[in-house]
Coordinates of C-alpha atoms and ligand atoms in Angstrom, one line a residue:
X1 CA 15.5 3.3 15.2
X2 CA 14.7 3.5 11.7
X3 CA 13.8 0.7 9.5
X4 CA 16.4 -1.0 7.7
X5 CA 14.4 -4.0 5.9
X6 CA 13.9 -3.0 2.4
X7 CA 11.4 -3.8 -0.9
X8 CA 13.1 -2.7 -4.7
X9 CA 11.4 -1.5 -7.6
X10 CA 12.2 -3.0 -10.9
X11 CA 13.7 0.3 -11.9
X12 CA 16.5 -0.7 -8.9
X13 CA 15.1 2.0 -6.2
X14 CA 14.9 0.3 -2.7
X15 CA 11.9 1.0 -0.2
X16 CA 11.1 0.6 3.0
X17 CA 8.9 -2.2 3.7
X18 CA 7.0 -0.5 5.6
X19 CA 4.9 2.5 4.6
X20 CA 2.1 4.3 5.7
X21 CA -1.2 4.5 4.7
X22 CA -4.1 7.8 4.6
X23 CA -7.5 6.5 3.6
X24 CA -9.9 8.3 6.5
X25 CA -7.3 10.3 7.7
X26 CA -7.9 14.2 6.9
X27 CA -11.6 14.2 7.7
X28 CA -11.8 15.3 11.0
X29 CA -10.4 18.8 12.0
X30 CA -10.8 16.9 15.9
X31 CA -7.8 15.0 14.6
X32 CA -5.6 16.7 12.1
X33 CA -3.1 17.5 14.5
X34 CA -2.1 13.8 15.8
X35 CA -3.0 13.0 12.2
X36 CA -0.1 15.1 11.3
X37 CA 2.2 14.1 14.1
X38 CA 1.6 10.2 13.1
X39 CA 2.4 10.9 9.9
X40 CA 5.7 12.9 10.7
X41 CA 6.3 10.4 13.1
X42 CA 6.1 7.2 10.4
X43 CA 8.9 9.3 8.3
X44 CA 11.8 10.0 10.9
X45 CA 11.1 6.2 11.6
X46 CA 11.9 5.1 8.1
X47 CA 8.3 4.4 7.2
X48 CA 8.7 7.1 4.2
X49 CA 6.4 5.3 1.7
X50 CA 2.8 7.6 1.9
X51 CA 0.3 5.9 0.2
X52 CA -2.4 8.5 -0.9
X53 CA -5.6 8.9 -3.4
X54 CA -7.4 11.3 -5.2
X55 CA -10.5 9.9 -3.3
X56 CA -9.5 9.9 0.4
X57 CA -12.1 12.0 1.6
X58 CA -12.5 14.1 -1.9
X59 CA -8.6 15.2 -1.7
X60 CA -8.5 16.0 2.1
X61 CA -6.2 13.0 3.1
X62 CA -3.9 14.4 0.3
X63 CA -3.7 18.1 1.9
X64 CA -3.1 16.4 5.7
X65 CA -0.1 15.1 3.8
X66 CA 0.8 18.0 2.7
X67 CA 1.2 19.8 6.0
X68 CA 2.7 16.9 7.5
X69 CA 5.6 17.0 4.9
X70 CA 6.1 20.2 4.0
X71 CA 9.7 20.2 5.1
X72 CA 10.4 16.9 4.4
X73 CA 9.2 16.3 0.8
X74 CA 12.4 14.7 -0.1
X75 CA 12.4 12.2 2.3
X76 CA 9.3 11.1 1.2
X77 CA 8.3 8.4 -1.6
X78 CA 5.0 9.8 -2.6
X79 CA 2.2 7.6 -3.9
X80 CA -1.6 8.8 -5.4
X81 CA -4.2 7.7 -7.3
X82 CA -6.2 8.2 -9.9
X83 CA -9.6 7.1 -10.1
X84 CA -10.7 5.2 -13.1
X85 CA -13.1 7.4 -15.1
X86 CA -10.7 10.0 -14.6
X87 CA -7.7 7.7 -16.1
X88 CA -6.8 9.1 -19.4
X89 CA -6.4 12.2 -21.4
X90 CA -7.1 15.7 -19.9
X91 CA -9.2 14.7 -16.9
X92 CA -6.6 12.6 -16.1
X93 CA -3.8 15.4 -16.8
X94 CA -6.5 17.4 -14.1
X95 CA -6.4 14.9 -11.5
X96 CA -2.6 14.7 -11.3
X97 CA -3.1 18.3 -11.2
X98 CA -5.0 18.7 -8.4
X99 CA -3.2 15.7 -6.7
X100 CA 0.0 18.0 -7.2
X101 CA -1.5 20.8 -6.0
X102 CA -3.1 19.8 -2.8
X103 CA 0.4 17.7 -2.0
X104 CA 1.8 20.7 -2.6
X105 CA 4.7 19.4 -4.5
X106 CA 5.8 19.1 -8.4
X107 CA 6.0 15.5 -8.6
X108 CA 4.5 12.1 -7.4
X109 CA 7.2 9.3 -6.9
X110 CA 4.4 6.9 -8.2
X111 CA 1.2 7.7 -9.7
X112 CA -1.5 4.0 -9.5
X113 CA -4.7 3.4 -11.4
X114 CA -6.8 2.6 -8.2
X115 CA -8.9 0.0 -9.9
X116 CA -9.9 -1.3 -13.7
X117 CA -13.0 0.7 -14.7
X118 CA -14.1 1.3 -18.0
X119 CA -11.4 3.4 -19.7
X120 CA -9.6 0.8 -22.1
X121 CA -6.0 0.3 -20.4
X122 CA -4.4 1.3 -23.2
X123 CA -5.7 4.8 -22.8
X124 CA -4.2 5.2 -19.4
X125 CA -0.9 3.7 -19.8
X126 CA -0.7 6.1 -22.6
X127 CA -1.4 9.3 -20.2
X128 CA 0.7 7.4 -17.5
X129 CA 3.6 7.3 -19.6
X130 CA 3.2 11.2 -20.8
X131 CA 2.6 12.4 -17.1
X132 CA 5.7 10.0 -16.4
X133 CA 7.8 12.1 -19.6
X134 CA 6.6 15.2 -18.8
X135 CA 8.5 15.0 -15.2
X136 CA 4.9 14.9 -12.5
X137 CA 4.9 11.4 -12.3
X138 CA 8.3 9.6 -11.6
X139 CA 6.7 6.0 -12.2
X140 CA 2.8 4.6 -12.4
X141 CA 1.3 1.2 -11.7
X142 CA -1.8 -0.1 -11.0
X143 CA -4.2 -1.6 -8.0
X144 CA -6.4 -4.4 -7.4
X145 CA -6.0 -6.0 -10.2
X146 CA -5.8 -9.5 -11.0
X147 CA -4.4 -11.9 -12.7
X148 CA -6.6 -11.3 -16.2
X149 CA -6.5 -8.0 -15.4
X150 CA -2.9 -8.1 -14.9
X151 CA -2.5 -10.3 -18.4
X152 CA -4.6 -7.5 -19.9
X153 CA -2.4 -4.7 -19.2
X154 CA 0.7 -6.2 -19.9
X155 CA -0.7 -6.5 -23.5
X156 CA -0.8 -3.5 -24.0
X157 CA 2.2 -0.9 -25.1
X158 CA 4.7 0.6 -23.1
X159 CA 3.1 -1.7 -19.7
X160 CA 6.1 -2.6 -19.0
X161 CA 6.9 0.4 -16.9
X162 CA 4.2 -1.0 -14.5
X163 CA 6.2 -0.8 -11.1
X164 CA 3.3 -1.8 -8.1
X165 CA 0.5 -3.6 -8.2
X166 CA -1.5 -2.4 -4.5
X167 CA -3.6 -5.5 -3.4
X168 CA -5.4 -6.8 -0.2
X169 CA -3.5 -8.5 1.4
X170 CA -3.4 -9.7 5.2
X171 CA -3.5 -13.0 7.2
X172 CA -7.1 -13.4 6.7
X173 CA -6.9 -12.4 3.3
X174 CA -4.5 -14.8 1.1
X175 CA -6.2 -15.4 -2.2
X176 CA -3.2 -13.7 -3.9
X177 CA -0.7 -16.3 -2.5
X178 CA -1.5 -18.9 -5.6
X179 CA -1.2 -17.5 -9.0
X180 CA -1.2 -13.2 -8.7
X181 CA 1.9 -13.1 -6.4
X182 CA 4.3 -15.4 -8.3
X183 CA 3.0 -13.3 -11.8
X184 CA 3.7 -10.2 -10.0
X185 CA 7.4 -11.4 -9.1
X186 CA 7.6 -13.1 -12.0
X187 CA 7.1 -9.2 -13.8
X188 CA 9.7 -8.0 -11.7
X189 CA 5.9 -5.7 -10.5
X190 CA 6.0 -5.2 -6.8
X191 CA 3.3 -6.1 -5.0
X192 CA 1.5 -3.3 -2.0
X193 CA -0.5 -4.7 0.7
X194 CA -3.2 -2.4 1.5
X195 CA -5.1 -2.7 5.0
X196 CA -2.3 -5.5 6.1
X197 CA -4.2 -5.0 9.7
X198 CA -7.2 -6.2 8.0
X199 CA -9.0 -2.7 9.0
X200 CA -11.0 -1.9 12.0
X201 CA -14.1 -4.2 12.7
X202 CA -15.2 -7.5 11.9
X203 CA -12.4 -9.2 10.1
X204 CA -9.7 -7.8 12.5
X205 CA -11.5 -8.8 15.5
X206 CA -11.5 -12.1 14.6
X207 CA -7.7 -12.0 13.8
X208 CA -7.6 -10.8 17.6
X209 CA -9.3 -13.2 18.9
X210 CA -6.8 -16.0 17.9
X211 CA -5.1 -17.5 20.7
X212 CA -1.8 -18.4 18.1
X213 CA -1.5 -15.0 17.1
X214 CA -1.2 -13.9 20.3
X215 CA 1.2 -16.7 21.8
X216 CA 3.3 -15.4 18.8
X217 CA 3.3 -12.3 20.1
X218 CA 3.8 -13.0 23.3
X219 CA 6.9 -14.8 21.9
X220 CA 8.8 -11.8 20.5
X221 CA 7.3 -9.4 23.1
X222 CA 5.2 -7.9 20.6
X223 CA 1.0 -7.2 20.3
X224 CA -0.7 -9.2 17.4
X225 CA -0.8 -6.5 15.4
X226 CA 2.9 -6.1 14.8
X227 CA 2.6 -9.8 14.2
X228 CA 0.4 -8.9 11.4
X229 CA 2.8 -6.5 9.6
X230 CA 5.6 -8.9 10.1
X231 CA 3.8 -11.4 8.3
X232 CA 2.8 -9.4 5.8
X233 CA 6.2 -8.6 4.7
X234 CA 7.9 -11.8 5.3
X235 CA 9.2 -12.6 2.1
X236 CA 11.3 -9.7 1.1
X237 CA 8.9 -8.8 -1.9
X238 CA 6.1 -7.0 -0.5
X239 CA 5.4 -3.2 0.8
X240 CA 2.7 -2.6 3.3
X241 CA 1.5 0.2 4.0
X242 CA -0.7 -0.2 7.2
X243 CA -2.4 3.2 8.3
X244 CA -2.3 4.8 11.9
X245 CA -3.4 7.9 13.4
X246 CA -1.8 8.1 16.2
X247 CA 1.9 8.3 17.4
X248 CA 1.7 5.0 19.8
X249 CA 0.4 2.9 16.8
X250 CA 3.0 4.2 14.6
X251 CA 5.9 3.7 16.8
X252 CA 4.3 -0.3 17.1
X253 CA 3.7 -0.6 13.7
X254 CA 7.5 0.6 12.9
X255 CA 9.0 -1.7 15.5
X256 CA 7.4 -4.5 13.3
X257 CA 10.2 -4.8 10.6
X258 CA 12.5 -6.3 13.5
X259 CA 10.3 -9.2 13.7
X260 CA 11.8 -12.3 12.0
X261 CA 8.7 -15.1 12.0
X262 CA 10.1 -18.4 12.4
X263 CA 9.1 -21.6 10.5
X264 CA 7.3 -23.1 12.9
X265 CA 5.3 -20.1 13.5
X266 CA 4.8 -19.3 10.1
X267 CA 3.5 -23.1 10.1
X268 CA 1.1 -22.4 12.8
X269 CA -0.2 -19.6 11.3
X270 CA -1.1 -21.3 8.0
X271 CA -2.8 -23.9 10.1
X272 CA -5.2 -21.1 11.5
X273 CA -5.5 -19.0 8.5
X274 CA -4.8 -21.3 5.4
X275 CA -4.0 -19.7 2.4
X276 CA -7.1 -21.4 -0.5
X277 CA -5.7 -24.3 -2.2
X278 CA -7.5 -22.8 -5.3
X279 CA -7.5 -19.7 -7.4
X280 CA -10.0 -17.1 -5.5
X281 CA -10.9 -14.0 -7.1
X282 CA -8.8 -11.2 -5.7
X283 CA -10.2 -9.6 -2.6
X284 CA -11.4 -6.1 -3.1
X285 CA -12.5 -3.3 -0.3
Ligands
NDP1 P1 -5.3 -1.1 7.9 O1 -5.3 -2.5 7.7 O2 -4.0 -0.4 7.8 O3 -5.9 -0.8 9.4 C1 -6.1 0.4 9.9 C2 -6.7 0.3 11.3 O4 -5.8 -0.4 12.2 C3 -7.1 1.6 11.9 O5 -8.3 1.4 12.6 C4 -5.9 1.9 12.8 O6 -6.3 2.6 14.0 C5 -5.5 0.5 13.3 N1 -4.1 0.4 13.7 C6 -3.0 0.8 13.0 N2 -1.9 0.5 13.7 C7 -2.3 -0.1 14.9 C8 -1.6 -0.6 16.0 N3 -0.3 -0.6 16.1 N4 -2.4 -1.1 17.0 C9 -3.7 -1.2 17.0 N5 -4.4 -0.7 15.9 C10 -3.7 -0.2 14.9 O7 -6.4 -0.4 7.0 P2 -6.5 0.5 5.8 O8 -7.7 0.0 5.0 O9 -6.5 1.9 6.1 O10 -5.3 0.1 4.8 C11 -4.1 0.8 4.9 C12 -3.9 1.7 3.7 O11 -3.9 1.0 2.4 C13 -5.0 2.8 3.5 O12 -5.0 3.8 4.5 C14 -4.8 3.2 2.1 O13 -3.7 4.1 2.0 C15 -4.5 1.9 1.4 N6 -5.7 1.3 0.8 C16 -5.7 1.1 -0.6 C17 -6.8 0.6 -1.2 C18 -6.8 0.5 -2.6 O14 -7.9 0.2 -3.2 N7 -5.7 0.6 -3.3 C19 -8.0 0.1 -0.4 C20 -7.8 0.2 1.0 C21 -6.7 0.8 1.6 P3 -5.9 4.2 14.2 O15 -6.3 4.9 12.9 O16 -6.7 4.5 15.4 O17 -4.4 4.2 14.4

């Protein structure tokens, strides 16, 4: 099986819409090798979207990547991030750098600002774009920015070549639904749902514990968690890229793009976990 439901850039490239994500994975050696097999795993499934960062675990999620694509590179759409006092001129040239060179690879397929910090947007779009000319970025956006944030930026010059905005986004976790979604489509700017599971811990558990989810599930012969992912990527314009670190929850996780939610269920779900009927600030981990 490999996944067939698909997300497009504004520049016309189509994704899977389901990727995987890194953050904790890389840290311990205990792991590295289902770590590695997971991630290998995702790719012949289709989930060929790698979402990584310059801060997972001070570069180490970026050299499990690595390892677990070294013959696959191609097959890959590779994503890091730069972190936001490092977004502009040469320390930001050093962090694609190092980002390159612990991938092991000449070139990111998308390059993100991981959040607004104090380096004037302007500033990094500018290095954005020259990393972008100079071949080691194919295309940059942005993440967990909101609306202003997201008016702010697309003041500035050349921010039109902002491809991704990477939010929160899950069922408990809908702020975005009301204004930043419909600016993001209406930007042609597609929108990345980071920790569509909702994590490990408090906030999952409670997704758990809902007897609709789980009659859902039941339904399609699915576990909540695939109900999740479905969800999430429900309306054709949104990439998730949930993260797993071992082979089983992969293999789940990619069996999730053949779930169609129905209206009624979608119905049910909003009854449980209501989207706010007002503007929230975006939801930030
Ligand atoms: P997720 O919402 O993806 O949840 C991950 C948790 O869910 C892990 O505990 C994982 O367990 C578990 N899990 C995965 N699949 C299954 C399954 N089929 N059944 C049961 N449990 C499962 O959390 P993340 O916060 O990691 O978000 C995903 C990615 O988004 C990150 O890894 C990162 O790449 C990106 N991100 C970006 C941020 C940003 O600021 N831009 C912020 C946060 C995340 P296990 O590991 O044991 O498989």
């Amino acid at each position: 099986m490999t996944i067939s439901r698909t997300v497009c850039l504004q520049d016309g490239t189509q994704l899977p819409a389901l990727g995987q994500g890194t953050w904790g994975i890389g840290d311990d050696p205990t792991k590295r090798v289902s770590e590695i097999e997971t991630l290998r795993r995702g790719v012949e499934l289709g989930m060929s979207v790698i979402d990584s960062a310059e801060m997972y675990g001070d570069g180490n999620a970026e050299s499990l990547v690595a390892e677990a694509i070294h013959d696959c590179r191609e097959q890959v759409f590779l994503i890091s991030k730069v972190l936001p006092h490092h977004a502009s001129g040469d320390r930001l040239l050093q962090s694609v750098e190092q980002s390159l060179q612990r991938l092991n690879t000449d070139y990111l397929d998308l390059y993100l600002l991981h959040w607004r910090g104090c380096t004037p947007l302007q500033k990094t779009i500018e290095g954005l774009e020259q990393l972008r000319q100079g071949g080691m970025i194919r295309r940059w956006g942005v993440s967990n920015l909101d609306v202003d944030d997201m008016n702010d930026l697309l003041s500035c010059q050349s921010a039109k070549n902002c491809q991704v905005n990477q939010i929160l986004y899950h069922l408990a976790s809908r702020g975005s639904e009301l204004v930043l979604q419909p600016y993001l489509n209406q930007h042609q700017i597609l929108m990345m749902s980071y920790s569509p599971l909702a994590q490990a811990g408090r906030l999952q558990n409670q997704l758990l514990a809902s007897d609709v989810l789980r009659q859902i599930a039941d339904r399609h012969d699915a576990d909540p968690f695939q109900i999740m992912l479905a969800w999430c990527i429900r309306s054709g314009q949104v990439l998730a890229i949930p993260k797993a670190s071992s082979v089983a929850h992969v293999d789940r996780n990619a069996k999730a793009v053949r779930i169609e939610l129905g209206q009624d269920e979608l119905s049910l779900l909003d009854q449980v976990f209501p989207a706010p009927e007002y503007k929230v600030p975006l939801d930030i981990i």
